[in-house]
Amino acid sequence: MADSEKQIVESWQRNAGPWVAALDQQAIASRVAVTNGAIVNAVLSHHPQRVLDVGCGEGWLMRELAGHGVDVAGFDAVAELVAEAIARGSKNCQCIAYEALDEVAWPQTFDLAVCNFSLLGESVEQPLRSLKRALSASGHLLVQTLHPCFITRGESYYSRWLTGSWEGLPDHLHQQFKDAPPWYFHTLGDWSLVFQRAGYSIANVEEPNAGKGAMPLSILFHLRPV
């Protein structure tokens, strides 16, 4: 694992507790207003019976989908978040590092796999390729991430590592967080190449936003294995 990729996991290990508290308090406005609903609706639009939540964190999406009658399994590389997901009722949850996905023997295949803001590093092509083994013959992959065309804030537009930030959290929570994890910024064209090289075609693209005329907060790819 590259140093920057390792830093992502280590930072989330240190910040697991404050992150769970922020979610419990619905302190991340963009999630509450737009992106949480967007990913739930996107999953349900495929009418899946079995879903794999990739990078499930503390399991909020697993619990939400289970409430809609979906059979959900999940995994995350951060043991502290997996333990929280299990404690909150998501029993079918494991701690698995992305680089170890080829070693996993899935007991059943899934109709849908979901990566909801969980592809944070540069080396995402291999995990995506590995996920194809977990999908049924007619399965799909959903990827929601920050919209690359609206978050550069006038900076140069090219794929690169960026310094993380907890900007936007309320002050009483912000001070509880330690160093933010770095993350790898992929341009829109780079995402397209990543998916192509990993063996997927783009079936549909959504751009969730806060209302008519508002800039997209995220981009949501509906992908098919090829």
Coordinates of C-alpha atoms in Angstrom, one line a residue:
M1 CA 0.0 0.0 0.0
A2 CA 1.4 3.4 -1.0
D3 CA 2.1 5.9 1.8
S4 CA -0.8 8.2 0.9
E5 CA -3.2 5.3 0.7
K6 CA -2.0 4.1 4.1
Q7 CA -2.5 7.6 5.5
I8 CA -6.2 7.5 4.5
V9 CA -6.9 4.4 6.5
E10 CA -4.8 5.6 9.5
S11 CA -6.6 9.0 9.6
W12 CA -10.1 7.3 9.5
Q13 CA -9.0 5.1 12.4
R14 CA -8.1 8.2 14.4
N15 CA -11.3 10.0 13.5
A16 CA -13.9 7.2 13.6
G17 CA -15.5 8.4 16.8
P18 CA -16.0 12.1 15.8
W19 CA -17.2 10.9 12.4
V20 CA -19.9 8.7 13.9
A21 CA -20.9 11.6 16.2
A22 CA -21.2 14.0 13.2
L23 CA -23.4 11.5 11.4
D24 CA -25.6 11.0 14.5
Q25 CA -26.1 14.8 14.7
Q26 CA -26.7 15.1 11.0
A27 CA -24.0 17.7 11.0
I28 CA -22.9 17.4 7.4
A29 CA -25.5 19.5 5.5
S30 CA -24.7 18.2 2.0
R31 CA -25.4 14.6 3.1
V32 CA -28.7 15.5 4.7
A33 CA -29.9 17.7 1.9
V34 CA -28.7 15.8 -1.1
T35 CA -26.2 13.0 -1.3
N36 CA -27.7 10.5 1.2
G37 CA -31.1 10.5 -0.5
A38 CA -29.4 10.4 -3.9
I39 CA -27.6 7.2 -3.2
V40 CA -30.6 5.5 -1.6
N41 CA -32.8 6.4 -4.5
A42 CA -30.2 5.2 -7.0
V43 CA -29.9 1.9 -5.3
L44 CA -33.6 1.3 -5.1
S45 CA -34.1 2.3 -8.8
H46 CA -32.3 -1.0 -9.6
H47 CA -34.7 -3.1 -7.4
P48 CA -31.9 -5.2 -6.0
Q49 CA -32.4 -8.1 -3.7
R50 CA -28.8 -8.3 -2.5
V51 CA -26.4 -5.3 -2.2
L52 CA -22.8 -5.0 -1.2
D53 CA -21.9 -1.7 0.5
V54 CA -18.2 -1.1 -0.3
G55 CA -16.5 1.1 2.3
C56 CA -19.6 1.0 4.5
G57 CA -18.3 3.0 7.4
E58 CA -20.5 2.8 10.4
G59 CA -23.3 1.2 8.3
W60 CA -25.9 4.0 7.9
L61 CA -26.6 3.0 4.2
M62 CA -26.7 -0.7 5.2
R63 CA -29.4 0.0 7.8
E64 CA -31.3 2.3 5.4
L65 CA -31.5 -0.3 2.7
A66 CA -32.3 -3.0 5.1
G67 CA -35.3 -0.9 6.1
H68 CA -36.5 -1.2 2.5
G69 CA -36.3 -5.0 2.5
V70 CA -32.9 -5.3 0.8
D71 CA -30.4 -8.0 1.9
V72 CA -27.2 -6.0 2.6
A73 CA -23.6 -7.0 3.3
G74 CA -20.8 -4.5 3.8
F75 CA -17.1 -4.1 4.4
D76 CA -14.7 -1.4 5.3
A77 CA -10.9 -1.1 5.8
V78 CA -11.4 0.7 9.2
A79 CA -12.0 -1.8 12.0
E80 CA -13.4 0.9 14.3
L81 CA -16.1 1.8 11.9
V82 CA -17.0 -1.9 11.2
A83 CA -17.3 -2.5 14.9
E84 CA -19.7 0.4 15.1
A85 CA -21.8 -0.9 12.2
I86 CA -22.1 -4.3 13.8
A87 CA -23.0 -2.8 17.2
R88 CA -25.8 -0.9 15.4
G89 CA -27.3 -4.0 13.9
S90 CA -25.5 -4.5 10.6
K91 CA -24.2 -8.0 11.5
N92 CA -23.2 -8.9 7.9
C93 CA -20.2 -6.6 8.0
Q94 CA -16.5 -7.3 7.7
C95 CA -13.2 -5.5 8.0
I96 CA -11.5 -6.0 4.6
A97 CA -8.7 -4.0 3.0
Y98 CA -9.3 -3.0 -0.6
E99 CA -6.1 -4.6 -1.7
A100 CA -7.2 -7.9 -0.2
L101 CA -10.5 -8.1 -2.2
D102 CA -9.2 -10.8 -4.6
E103 CA -8.8 -13.1 -1.7
V104 CA -12.4 -12.9 -0.5
A105 CA -14.7 -15.8 -1.2
W106 CA -18.1 -14.3 -1.4
P107 CA -20.8 -16.9 -0.4
Q108 CA -23.3 -15.4 -2.8
T109 CA -23.2 -12.8 -5.6
F110 CA -24.8 -9.4 -5.4
D111 CA -27.2 -7.6 -7.7
L112 CA -25.5 -4.3 -6.9
A113 CA -22.3 -3.0 -5.3
V114 CA -22.2 0.5 -4.0
C115 CA -19.2 2.8 -3.5
N116 CA -20.6 5.9 -1.7
F117 CA -17.8 8.4 -1.2
S118 CA -15.5 5.4 -0.5
L119 CA -13.0 5.6 -3.4
L120 CA -10.6 8.1 -1.9
G121 CA -7.2 6.9 -3.1
E122 CA -5.4 6.9 -6.4
S123 CA -5.3 3.1 -6.8
V124 CA -9.0 2.4 -7.3
E125 CA -8.8 0.5 -10.5
Q126 CA -7.8 -2.8 -9.0
P127 CA -10.5 -2.8 -6.2
L128 CA -13.1 -2.0 -8.8
R129 CA -11.9 -4.9 -11.0
S130 CA -12.0 -7.2 -8.0
L131 CA -15.6 -6.2 -7.2
K132 CA -16.7 -7.7 -10.5
R133 CA -16.3 -11.2 -9.0
A134 CA -18.9 -10.2 -6.3
L135 CA -21.5 -9.3 -8.9
S136 CA -24.2 -11.5 -10.5
A137 CA -24.3 -11.8 -14.3
S138 CA -26.7 -8.9 -14.5
G139 CA -25.2 -6.9 -11.6
H140 CA -24.4 -3.2 -11.5
L141 CA -22.0 -1.0 -9.6
L142 CA -22.9 2.5 -8.3
V143 CA -20.2 5.0 -7.5
Q144 CA -21.0 8.4 -5.9
T145 CA -18.2 10.8 -5.4
L146 CA -17.5 14.6 -5.2
H147 CA -18.3 16.2 -8.6
P148 CA -14.9 16.9 -10.1
C149 CA -16.1 19.8 -12.2
F150 CA -17.3 21.9 -9.3
I151 CA -14.8 21.4 -6.4
T152 CA -11.6 22.7 -7.8
R153 CA -12.4 26.3 -6.8
G154 CA -10.4 27.8 -9.6
E155 CA -7.4 25.5 -9.1
S156 CA -5.7 23.7 -12.0
Y157 CA -7.8 20.9 -13.3
Y158 CA -5.7 17.7 -13.3
S159 CA -5.7 14.5 -11.3
R160 CA -3.6 14.7 -8.1
W161 CA -3.4 14.1 -4.4
L162 CA -5.0 16.9 -2.3
T163 CA -4.8 17.7 1.4
G164 CA -8.0 16.7 3.3
S165 CA -10.1 19.0 5.4
W166 CA -12.9 18.8 7.9
E167 CA -14.2 22.2 6.7
G168 CA -17.9 22.7 7.0
L169 CA -18.4 20.9 10.3
P170 CA -19.8 22.8 13.2
D171 CA -17.2 24.2 15.6
H172 CA -18.1 22.0 18.5
L173 CA -17.4 18.9 16.3
H174 CA -14.6 20.3 14.2
Q175 CA -12.2 20.6 17.1
Q176 CA -12.7 16.9 18.0
F177 CA -11.3 15.8 14.6
K178 CA -7.6 15.1 14.2
D179 CA -5.7 15.4 10.9
A180 CA -7.9 14.9 7.9
P181 CA -7.1 12.1 5.4
P182 CA -5.5 13.0 2.0
W183 CA -7.6 12.2 -1.0
Y184 CA -6.9 11.7 -4.7
F185 CA -8.7 14.1 -7.1
H186 CA -9.8 12.4 -10.3
T187 CA -10.9 14.6 -13.2
L188 CA -14.1 13.5 -15.0
G189 CA -12.0 12.1 -17.9
D190 CA -9.8 10.2 -15.5
W191 CA -12.8 8.6 -13.8
S192 CA -14.0 7.5 -17.2
L193 CA -10.7 5.9 -17.9
V194 CA -10.5 4.2 -14.5
F195 CA -13.9 2.6 -15.1
Q196 CA -13.0 1.5 -18.6
R197 CA -9.7 -0.1 -17.5
A198 CA -11.4 -1.8 -14.5
G199 CA -13.9 -3.4 -17.0
Y200 CA -17.1 -1.3 -16.7
S201 CA -19.2 0.7 -19.1
I202 CA -21.1 3.8 -17.9
A203 CA -24.8 3.1 -18.2
N204 CA -26.0 6.4 -16.7
V205 CA -24.7 9.5 -14.9
E206 CA -26.6 11.5 -12.3
E207 CA -25.6 14.9 -10.8
P208 CA -27.4 15.3 -7.5
N209 CA -27.9 18.9 -6.4
A210 CA -29.8 21.0 -3.9
G211 CA -32.5 22.2 -6.3
K212 CA -33.2 23.6 -9.7
G213 CA -30.3 25.8 -10.8
A214 CA -28.0 24.7 -8.1
M215 CA -24.5 23.3 -8.9
P216 CA -24.2 19.6 -8.5
L217 CA -22.7 18.5 -5.2
S218 CA -21.7 15.0 -6.4
I219 CA -21.7 12.8 -9.4
L220 CA -23.2 9.4 -9.4
F221 CA -22.1 6.8 -11.9
H222 CA -24.3 3.7 -12.8
L223 CA -21.9 1.1 -14.2
R224 CA -22.2 -2.2 -15.9
P225 CA -19.4 -4.9 -16.0
V226 CA -18.3 -5.7 -19.5

